[in-house]
Coordinates of C-alpha atoms in Angstrom, one line a residue:
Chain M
X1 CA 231.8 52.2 -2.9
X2 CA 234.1 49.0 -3.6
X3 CA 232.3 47.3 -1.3
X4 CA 228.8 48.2 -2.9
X5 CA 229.8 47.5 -5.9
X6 CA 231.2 43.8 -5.0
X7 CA 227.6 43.5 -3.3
X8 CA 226.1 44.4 -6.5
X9 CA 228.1 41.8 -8.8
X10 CA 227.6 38.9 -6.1
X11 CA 223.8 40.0 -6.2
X12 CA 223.4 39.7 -9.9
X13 CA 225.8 36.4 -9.9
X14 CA 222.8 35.3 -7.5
X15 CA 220.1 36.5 -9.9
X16 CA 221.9 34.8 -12.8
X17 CA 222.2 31.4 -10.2
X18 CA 218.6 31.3 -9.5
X19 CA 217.4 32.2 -13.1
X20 CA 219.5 29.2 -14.4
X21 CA 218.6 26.8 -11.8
X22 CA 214.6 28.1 -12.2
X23 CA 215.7 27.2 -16.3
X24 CA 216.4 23.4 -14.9
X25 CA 213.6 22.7 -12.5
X26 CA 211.0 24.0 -15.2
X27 CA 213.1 21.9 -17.9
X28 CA 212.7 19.2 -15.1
X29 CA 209.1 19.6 -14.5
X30 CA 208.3 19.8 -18.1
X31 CA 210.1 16.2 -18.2
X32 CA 208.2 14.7 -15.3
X33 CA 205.0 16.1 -17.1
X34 CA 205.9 14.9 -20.3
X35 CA 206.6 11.4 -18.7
X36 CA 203.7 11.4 -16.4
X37 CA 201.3 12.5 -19.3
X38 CA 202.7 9.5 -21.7
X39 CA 201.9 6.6 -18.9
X40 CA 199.4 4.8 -20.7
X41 CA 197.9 3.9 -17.0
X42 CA 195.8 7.0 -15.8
X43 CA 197.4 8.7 -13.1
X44 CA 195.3 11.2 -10.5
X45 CA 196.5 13.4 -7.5
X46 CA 194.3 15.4 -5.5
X47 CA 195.3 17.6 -2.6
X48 CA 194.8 17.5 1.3
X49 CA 191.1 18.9 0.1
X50 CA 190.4 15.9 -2.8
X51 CA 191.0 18.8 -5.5
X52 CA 192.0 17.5 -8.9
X53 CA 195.9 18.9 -9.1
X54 CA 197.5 15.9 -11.4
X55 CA 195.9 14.0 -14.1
X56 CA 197.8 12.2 -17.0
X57 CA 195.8 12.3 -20.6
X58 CA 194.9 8.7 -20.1
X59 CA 193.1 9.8 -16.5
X60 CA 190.8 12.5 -18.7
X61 CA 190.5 10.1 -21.5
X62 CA 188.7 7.5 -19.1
X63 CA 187.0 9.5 -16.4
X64 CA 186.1 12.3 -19.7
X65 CA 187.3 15.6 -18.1
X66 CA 190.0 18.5 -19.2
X67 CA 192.2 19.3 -16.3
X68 CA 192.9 22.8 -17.7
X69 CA 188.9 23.3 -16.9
X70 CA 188.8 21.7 -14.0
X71 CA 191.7 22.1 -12.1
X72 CA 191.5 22.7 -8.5
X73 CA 187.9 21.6 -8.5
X74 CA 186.8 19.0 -5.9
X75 CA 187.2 15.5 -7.7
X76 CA 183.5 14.6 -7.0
X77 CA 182.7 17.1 -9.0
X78 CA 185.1 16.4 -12.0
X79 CA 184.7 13.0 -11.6
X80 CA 181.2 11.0 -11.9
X81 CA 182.3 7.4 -10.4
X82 CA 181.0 7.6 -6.9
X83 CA 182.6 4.2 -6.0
X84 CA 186.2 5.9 -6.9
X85 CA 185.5 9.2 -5.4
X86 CA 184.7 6.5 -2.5
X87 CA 187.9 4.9 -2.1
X88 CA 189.9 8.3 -2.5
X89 CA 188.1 9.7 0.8
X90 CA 188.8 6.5 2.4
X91 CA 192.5 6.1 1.8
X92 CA 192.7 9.7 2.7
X93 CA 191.0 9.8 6.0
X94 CA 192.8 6.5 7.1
X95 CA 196.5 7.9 5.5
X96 CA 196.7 4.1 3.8
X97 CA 199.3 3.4 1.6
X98 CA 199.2 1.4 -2.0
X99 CA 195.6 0.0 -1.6
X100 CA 194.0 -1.7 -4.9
X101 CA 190.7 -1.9 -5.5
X102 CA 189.1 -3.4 -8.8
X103 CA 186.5 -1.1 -10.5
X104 CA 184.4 -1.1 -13.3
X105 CA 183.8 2.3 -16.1
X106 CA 180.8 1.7 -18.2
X107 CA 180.6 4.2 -21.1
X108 CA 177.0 2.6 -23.2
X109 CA 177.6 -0.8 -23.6
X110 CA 181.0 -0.6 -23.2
X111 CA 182.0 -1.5 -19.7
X112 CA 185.9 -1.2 -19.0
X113 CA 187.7 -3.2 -15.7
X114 CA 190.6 -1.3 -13.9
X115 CA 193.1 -2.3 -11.4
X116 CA 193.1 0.8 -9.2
X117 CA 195.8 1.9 -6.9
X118 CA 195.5 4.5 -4.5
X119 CA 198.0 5.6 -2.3
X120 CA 198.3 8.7 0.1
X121 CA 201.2 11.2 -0.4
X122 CA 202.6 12.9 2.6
X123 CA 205.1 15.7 3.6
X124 CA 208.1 15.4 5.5
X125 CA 206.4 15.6 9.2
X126 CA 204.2 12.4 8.0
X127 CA 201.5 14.0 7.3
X128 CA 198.7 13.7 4.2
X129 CA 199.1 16.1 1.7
X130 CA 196.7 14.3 -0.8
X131 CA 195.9 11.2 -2.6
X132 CA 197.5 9.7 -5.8
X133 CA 195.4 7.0 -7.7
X134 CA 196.9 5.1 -10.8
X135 CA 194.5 2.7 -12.7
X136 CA 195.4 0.2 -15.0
X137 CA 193.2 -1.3 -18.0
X138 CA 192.6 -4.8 -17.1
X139 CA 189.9 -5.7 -19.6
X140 CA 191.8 -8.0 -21.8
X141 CA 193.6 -9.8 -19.2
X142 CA 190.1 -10.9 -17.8
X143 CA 188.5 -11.3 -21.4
X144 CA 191.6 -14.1 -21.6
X145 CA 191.2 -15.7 -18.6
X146 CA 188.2 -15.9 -19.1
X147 CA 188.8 -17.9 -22.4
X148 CA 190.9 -20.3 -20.5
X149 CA 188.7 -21.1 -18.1
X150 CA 185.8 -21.3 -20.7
X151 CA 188.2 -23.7 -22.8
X152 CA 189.4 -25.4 -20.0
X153 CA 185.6 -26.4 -19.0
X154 CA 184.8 -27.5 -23.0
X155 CA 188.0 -29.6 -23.1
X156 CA 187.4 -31.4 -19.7
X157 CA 183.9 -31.6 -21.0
X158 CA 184.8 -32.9 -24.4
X159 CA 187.5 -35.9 -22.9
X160 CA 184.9 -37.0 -20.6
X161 CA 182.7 -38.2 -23.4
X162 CA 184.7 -40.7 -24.9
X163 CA 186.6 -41.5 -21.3
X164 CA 182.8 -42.6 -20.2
X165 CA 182.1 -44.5 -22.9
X166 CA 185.8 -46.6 -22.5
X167 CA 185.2 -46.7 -18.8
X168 CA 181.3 -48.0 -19.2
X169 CA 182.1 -51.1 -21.7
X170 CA 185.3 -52.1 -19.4
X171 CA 183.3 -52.5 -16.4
X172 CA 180.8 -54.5 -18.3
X173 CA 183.2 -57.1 -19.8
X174 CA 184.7 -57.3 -16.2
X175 CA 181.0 -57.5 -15.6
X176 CA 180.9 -60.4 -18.3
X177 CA 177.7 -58.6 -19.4
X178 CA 179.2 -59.6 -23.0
X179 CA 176.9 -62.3 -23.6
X180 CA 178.1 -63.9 -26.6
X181 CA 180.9 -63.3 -29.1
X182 CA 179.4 -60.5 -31.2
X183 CA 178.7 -58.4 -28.1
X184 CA 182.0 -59.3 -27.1
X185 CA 183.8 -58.0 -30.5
X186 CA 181.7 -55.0 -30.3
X187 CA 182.2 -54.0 -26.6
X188 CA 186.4 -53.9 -27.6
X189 CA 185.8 -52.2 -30.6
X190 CA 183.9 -49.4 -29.2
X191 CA 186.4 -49.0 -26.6
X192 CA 189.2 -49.3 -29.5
X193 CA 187.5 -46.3 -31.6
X194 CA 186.7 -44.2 -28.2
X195 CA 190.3 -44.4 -27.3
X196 CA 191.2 -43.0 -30.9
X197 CA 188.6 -40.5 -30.6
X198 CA 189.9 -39.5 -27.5
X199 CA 193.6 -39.2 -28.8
X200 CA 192.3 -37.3 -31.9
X201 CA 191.2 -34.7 -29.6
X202 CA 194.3 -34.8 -27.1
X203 CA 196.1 -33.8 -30.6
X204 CA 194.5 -31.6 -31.8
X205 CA 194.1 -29.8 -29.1
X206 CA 197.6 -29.7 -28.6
X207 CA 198.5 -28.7 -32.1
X208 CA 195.8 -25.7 -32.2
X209 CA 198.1 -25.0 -28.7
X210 CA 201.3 -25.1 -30.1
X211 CA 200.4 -22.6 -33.0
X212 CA 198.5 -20.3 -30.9
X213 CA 201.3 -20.1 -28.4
X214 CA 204.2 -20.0 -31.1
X215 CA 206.0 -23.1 -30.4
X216 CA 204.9 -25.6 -33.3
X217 CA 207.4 -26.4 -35.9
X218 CA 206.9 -25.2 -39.4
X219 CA 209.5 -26.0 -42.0
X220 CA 208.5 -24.6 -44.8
X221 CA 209.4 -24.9 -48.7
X222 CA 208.4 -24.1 -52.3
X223 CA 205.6 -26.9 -52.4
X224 CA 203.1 -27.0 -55.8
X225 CA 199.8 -26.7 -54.8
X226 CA 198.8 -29.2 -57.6
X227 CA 200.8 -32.0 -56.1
X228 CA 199.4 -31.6 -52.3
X229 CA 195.6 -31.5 -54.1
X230 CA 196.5 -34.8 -56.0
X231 CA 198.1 -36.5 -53.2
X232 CA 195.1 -35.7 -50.5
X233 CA 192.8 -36.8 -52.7
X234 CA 194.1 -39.9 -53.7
X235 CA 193.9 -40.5 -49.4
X236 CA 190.7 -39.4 -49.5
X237 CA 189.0 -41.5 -52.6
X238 CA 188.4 -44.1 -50.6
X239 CA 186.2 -42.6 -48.3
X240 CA 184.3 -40.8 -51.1
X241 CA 184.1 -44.2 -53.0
X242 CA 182.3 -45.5 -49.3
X243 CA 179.5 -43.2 -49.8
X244 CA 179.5 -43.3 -53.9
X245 CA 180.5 -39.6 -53.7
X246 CA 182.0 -38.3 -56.8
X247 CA 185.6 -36.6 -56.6
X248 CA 186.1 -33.7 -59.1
X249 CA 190.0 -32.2 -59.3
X250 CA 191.0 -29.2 -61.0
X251 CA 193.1 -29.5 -64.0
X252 CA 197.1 -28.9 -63.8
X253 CA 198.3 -25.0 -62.9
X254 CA 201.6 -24.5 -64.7
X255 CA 202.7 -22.3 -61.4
X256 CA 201.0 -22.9 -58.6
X257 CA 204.0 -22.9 -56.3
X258 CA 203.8 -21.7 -52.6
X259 CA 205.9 -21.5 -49.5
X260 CA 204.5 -23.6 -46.9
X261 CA 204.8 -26.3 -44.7
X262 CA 204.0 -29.8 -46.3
X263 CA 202.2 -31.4 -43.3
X264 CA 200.2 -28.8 -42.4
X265 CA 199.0 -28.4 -45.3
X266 CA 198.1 -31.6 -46.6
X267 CA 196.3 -31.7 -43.3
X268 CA 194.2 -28.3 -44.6
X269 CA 193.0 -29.9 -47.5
X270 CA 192.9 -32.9 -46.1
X271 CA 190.9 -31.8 -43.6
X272 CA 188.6 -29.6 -46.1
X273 CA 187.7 -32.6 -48.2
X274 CA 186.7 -34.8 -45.5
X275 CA 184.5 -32.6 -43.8
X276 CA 182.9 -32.2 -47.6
X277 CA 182.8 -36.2 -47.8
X278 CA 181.1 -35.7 -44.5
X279 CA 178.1 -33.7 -44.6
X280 CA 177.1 -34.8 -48.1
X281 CA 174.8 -37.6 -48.4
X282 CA 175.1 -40.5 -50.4
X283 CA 175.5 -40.0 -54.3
X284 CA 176.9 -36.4 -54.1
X285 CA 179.8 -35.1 -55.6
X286 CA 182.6 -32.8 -54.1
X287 CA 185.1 -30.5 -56.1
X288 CA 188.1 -29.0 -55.4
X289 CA 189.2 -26.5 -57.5
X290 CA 192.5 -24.5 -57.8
X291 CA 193.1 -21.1 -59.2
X292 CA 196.0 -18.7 -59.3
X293 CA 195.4 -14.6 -59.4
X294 CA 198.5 -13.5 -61.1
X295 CA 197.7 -9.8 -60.5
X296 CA 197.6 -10.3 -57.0
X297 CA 200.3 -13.1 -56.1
X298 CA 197.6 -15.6 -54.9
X299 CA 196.4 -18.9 -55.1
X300 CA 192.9 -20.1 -54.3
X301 CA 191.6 -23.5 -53.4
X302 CA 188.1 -24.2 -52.7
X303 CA 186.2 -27.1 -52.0
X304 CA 182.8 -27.5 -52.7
X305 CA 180.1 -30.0 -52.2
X306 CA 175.9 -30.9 -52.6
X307 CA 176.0 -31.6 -48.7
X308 CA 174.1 -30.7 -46.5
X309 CA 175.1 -26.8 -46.1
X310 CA 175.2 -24.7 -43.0
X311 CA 172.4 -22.4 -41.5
X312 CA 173.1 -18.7 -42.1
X313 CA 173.0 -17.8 -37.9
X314 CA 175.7 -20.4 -38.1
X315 CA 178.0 -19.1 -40.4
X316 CA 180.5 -16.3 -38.2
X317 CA 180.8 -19.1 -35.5
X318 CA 182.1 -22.0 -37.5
X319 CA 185.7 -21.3 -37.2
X320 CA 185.1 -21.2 -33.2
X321 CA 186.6 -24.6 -31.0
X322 CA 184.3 -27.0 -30.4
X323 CA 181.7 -24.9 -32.7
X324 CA 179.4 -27.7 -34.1
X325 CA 176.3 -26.5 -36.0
X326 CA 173.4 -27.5 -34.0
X327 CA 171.4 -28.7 -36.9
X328 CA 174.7 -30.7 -38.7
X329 CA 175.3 -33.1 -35.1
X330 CA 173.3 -36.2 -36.1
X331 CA 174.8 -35.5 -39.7
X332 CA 178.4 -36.9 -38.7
X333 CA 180.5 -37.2 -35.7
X334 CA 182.9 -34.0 -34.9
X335 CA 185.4 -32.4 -32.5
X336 CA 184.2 -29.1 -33.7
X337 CA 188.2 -28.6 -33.2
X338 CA 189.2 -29.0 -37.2
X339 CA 188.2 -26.0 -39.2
X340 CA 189.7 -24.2 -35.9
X341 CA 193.4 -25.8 -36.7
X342 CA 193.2 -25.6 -40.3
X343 CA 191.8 -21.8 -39.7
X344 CA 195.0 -21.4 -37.7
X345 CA 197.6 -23.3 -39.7
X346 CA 196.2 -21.3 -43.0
X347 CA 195.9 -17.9 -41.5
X348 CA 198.3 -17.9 -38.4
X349 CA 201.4 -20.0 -40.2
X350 CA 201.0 -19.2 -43.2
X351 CA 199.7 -15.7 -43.7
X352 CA 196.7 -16.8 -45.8
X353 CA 192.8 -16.5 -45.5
X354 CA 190.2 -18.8 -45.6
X355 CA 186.9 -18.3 -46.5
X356 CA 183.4 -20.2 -46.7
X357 CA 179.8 -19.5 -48.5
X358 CA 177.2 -22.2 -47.7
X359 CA 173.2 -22.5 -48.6
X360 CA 171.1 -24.8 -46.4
X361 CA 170.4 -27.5 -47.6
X362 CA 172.2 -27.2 -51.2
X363 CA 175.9 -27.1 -50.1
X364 CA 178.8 -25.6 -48.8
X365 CA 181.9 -24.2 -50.6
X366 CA 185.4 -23.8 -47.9
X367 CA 188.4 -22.7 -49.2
X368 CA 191.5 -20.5 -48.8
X369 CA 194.0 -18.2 -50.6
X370 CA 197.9 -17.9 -49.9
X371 CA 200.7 -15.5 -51.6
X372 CA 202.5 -17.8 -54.5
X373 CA 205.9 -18.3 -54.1
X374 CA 207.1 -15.6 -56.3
X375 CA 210.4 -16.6 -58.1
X376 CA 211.2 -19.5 -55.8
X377 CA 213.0 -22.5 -56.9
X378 CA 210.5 -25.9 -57.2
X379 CA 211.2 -29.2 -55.8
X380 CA 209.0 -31.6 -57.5
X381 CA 207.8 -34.4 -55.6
Chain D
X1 CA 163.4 -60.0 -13.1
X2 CA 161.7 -57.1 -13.6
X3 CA 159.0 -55.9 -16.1
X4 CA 159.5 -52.1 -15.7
X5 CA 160.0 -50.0 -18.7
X6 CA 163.2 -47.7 -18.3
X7 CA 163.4 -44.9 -21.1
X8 CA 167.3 -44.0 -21.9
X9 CA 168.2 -40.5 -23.3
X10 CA 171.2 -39.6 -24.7
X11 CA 173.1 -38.2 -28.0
X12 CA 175.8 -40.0 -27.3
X13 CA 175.2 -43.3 -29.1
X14 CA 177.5 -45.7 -27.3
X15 CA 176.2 -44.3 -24.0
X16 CA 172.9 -45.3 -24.3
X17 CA 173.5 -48.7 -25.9
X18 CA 175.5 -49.3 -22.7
X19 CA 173.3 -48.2 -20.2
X20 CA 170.5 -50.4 -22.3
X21 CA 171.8 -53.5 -22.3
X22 CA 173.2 -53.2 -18.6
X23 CA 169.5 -52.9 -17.8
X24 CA 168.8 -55.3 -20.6
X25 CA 170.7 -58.1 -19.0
X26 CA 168.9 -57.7 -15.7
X27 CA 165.9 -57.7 -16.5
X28 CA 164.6 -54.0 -17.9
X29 CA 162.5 -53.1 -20.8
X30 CA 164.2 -50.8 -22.4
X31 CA 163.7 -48.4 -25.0
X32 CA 166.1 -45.4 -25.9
X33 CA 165.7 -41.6 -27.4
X34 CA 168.6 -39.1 -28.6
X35 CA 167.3 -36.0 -27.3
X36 CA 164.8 -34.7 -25.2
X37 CA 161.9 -34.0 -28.0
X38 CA 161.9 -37.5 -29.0
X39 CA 161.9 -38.8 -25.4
X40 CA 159.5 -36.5 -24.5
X41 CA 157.0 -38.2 -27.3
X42 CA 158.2 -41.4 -26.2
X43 CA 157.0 -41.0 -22.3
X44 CA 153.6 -40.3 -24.1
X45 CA 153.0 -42.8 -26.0
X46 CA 155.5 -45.7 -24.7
X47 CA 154.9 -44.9 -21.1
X48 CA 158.2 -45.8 -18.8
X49 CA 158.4 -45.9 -15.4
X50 CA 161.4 -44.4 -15.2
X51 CA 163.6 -41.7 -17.5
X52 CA 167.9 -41.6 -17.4
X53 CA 168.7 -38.7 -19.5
X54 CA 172.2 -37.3 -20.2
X55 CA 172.3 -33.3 -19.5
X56 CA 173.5 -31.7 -22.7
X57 CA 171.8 -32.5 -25.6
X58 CA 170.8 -31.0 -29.0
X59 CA 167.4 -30.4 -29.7
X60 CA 165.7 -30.3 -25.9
X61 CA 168.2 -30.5 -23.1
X62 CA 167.9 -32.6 -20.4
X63 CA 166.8 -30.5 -18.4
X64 CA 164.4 -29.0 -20.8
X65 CA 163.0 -32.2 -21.2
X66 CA 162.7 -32.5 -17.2
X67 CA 160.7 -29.6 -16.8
X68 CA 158.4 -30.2 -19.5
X69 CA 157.5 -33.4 -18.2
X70 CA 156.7 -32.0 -15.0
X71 CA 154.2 -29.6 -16.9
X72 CA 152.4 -33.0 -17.7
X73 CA 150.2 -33.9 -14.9
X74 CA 150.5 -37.6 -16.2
X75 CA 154.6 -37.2 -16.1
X76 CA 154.1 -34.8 -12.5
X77 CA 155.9 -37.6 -10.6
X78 CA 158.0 -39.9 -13.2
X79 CA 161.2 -40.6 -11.6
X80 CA 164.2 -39.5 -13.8
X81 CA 167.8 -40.1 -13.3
X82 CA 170.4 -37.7 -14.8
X83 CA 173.5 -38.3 -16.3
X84 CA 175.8 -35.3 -16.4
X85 CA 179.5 -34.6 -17.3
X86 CA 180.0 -31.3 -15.7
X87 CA 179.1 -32.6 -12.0
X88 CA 177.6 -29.0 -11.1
X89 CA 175.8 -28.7 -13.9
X90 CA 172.0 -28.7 -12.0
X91 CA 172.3 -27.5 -8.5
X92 CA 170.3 -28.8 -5.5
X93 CA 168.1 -27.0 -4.4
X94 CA 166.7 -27.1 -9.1
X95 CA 167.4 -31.1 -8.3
X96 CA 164.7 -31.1 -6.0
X97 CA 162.1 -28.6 -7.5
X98 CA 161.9 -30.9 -10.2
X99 CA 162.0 -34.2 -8.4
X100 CA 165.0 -35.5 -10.0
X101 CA 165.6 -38.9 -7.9
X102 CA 169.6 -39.0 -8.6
X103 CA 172.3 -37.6 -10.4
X104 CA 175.1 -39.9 -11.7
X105 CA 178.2 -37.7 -13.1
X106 CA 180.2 -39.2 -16.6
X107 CA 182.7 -41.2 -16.5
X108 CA 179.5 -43.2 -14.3
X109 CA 179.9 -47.2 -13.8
X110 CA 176.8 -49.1 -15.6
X111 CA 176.9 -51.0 -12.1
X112 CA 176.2 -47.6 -10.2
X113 CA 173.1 -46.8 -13.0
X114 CA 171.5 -50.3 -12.3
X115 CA 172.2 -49.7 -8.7
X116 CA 170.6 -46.5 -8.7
X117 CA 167.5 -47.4 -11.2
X118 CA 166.6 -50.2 -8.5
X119 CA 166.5 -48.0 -5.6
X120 CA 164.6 -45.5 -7.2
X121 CA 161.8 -48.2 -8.4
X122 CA 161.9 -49.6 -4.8
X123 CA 163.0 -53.2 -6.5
X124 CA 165.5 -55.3 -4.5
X125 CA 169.5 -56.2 -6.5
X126 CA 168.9 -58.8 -8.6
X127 CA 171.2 -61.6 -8.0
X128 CA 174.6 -60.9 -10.2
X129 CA 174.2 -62.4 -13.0

């Protein structure tokens, strides 16, 4: 009888064991779930007969199926991708191991790239048990490269210009096909202003670089807008004077204070008012103007002019690099690089937004807003 | 000396007073177009024997304005000369569809263009000048 009883209490000691240690390996499985569901890659097992067993939310978000309906289902018939279903047989019947394939999921006219890597899983003697496949979204790394490489041609494209020009009138005065003084003077000065052109674009390139990647400099301070208008346009006058342009400024703010970087933007306006100068014709007139929006902690330049204006087809791309508007190119001379930077030094550094209206033929006004420098000290220049 | 008529094409200003007076200096008439549509008119009514035109340009590309003057039955066999900075931009096998006699990439050497525009009219070098 002792001894049964011992039996008994080592028996339900056991029971007690293996319900415990069932309590941890479906706590443990729940875990492994949980993680294997989170992966933001899609993850797919079948077994030794291609039958869905594993799939991670972001597997049925892609391939559009509900394991809990289709488990144990052959995956040709959960999954419409014959080229996948493809590869999965083939890894399978060969026992490979981490094999990537690039595929491509069109959903409309949507059309999605994936790095896919299959691998087979096998048992303890070696042999296949199934397949696991993890894909991985790859449609923005290629949408970038393929930015660089479409910038990298433009740029090479853009540096050859002026290089071909600077190279041409060298070889001629080697040549001595400068005949007499005049053509002399003008051979070097066209080299002189293509080698500037040429550095214009080497900078600004590198600036709209440096902001894009994070590494420019901006040392900001309380600035008054008022006093960066005045100043560029006294640097500008000049040129406006050239064409008999006339130069309207806005009257004095009493706060018009905002947090920015002095260079940058002087360059902005800067910038704004010379592509106004421009594209307007002869006897035109250009104004800046400047308000503040109390109620919403902004301040709004704008700069308009009776130029030549911009084609509506052309309006969402003229913030693009090296966008020129087709009909505007015998107008003036361009990088199509400078409402890119001051796009970038307005919205990117400074947290701002520009903005443009335009009429063909009538005129264009460019401007932007940024936050006032609420309750920060001034330093008058 | 030479009394062919060459027609230069380009948008780029400085490039097609360069290649002008290169040809000017030896012995060319020369008359010049910034964009395809305008040479295209000019070919009409000015008649050249020859055409160098730059590849990208607003208006009518260069090759635009290539294949519409091989539409022309009077422009069927103009030789043209193209002057491209991408230096794949028109492949070979489109190079000699359209009769183009040679393709000079940018940077190009003025000497090379002269070089070039004589051996396509057949003329001999002129004697350096």
């Amino acid at each position: 009888m002792k001894g049964l009883a011992e039996q008994a209490g080592q028996m339900e000691r056991r029971a007690a064991d293996l319900a415990l240690a069932n309590q941890l390996l479906q706590k443990q499985k729940r875990g492994a779930e949980a993680i294997l569901y989170s992966i933001r890659d899609a993850v797919i097992v079948v077994d030794s007969f291609e039958r869905v067993v594993v799939a991670n939310a972001a597997a049925e978000g892609i391939f559009s199926f509900r394991l809990d309906r289709t488990a144990s289902r052959p995956v040709a018939e959960v999954i419409n991708h014959p080229e996948f279903i493809g590869f999965v047989g083939q890894i399978r019947r060969n026992g490979q191991e981490h094999v990537k394939h690039e595929i491509v999921l069109r959903s409309g006219k949507d059309a999605r790239s994936f790095d896919c890597i299959l691998s087979c899983v096998k048992d303890d003697k070696g042999e296949v048990t199934g397949v696991a496949a993890v894909l991985h979204d790859i449609t923005r790394e290629k949408e970038i490269s393929q930015a660089k490489n479409d910038f990298v041609s433009h740029v090479s494209h853009e540096l050859k210009t002026p290089l071909a020009s600077i190279n041409a009138y060298a070889e001629m005065l080697v040549d001595g096909e400068a005949k007499d003084e005049t053509s002399l003077e003008q051979f070097c000065s066209i080299i002189q202003s293509q080698a500037q052109r040429l550095n214009r674009l080497i900078e600004d390139i590198l600036n709209i670089s440096r902001i894009e990647s994070g590494l420019v400099k901006v040392s900001k301070q309380p600035l008054s807008m008022a006093i960066l208008i005045r100043d560029a346009v006294e640097m500008i006058r000049s040129y406006a004077q050239e064409k008999s342009i006339s130069l309207h400024t806005p009257q004095a703010i009493i706060f018009d204070q905002v947090y920015a970087d002095k260079d940058m933007m002087s360059q902005v306006i800067i910038n704004l008012l010379s592509n106004a100068i421009k594209y307007t014709p002869q006897g035109g007139s250009v104004t800046i103007g400047c308000e503040v929006h109390d109620a919403d902690g902004k301040i709004r330049v704008s700069v308009t002019d009776t130029g030549v204006g911009i084609p509506p087809e052309a309006m969402d791309r003229l913030f693009e690099k090296f966008y020129r508007v087709e009909a505007n190119k015998n107008v003036a001379k361009g990088t199509g690089l400078g409402l890119n930077l001051v796009k970038q030094i307005v919205e990117t550094v400074h947290g701002g937004r520009m903005f443009v209206a335009s009429e063909a033929g009538k005129g264009s006004t460019f401007g932007f807003e940024l936050p006032l420098a609420a309750g920060r000290p001034v330093e008058v220049a | 000396m030479s009394d062919k008529r060459v027609l230069v094409v380009d948008d780029e200003i400085h490039i097609v007073q360069v290649v002008a007076i290169k040809l000017r200096n030896n012995g060319f008439d020369v008359i010049t177009a910034e964009n395809g549509a305008q040479a295209l008119e000019l070919t009409c009514t000015k008649h050249p024997d020859l055409v160098i035109t730059d590849f990208q340009m607003p208006v009518m590309t260069g090759l635009e304005l290539v294949e519409n003057l091989r539409k022309r039955p009077e422009t069927a066999e103009l030789p043209i000369i193209m002057l491209t900075a991408r230096g794949f931009a028109i492949e070979d096998e489109k190079k000699k569809a359209l009769k183009v006699s040679a393709c000079l990439s940018k940077p190009f050497s003025p000497r090379e263009v002269l070089q070039s525009v004589q051996e396509v009219l057949g003329l001999h070098a002129a004697s350096p000048a």
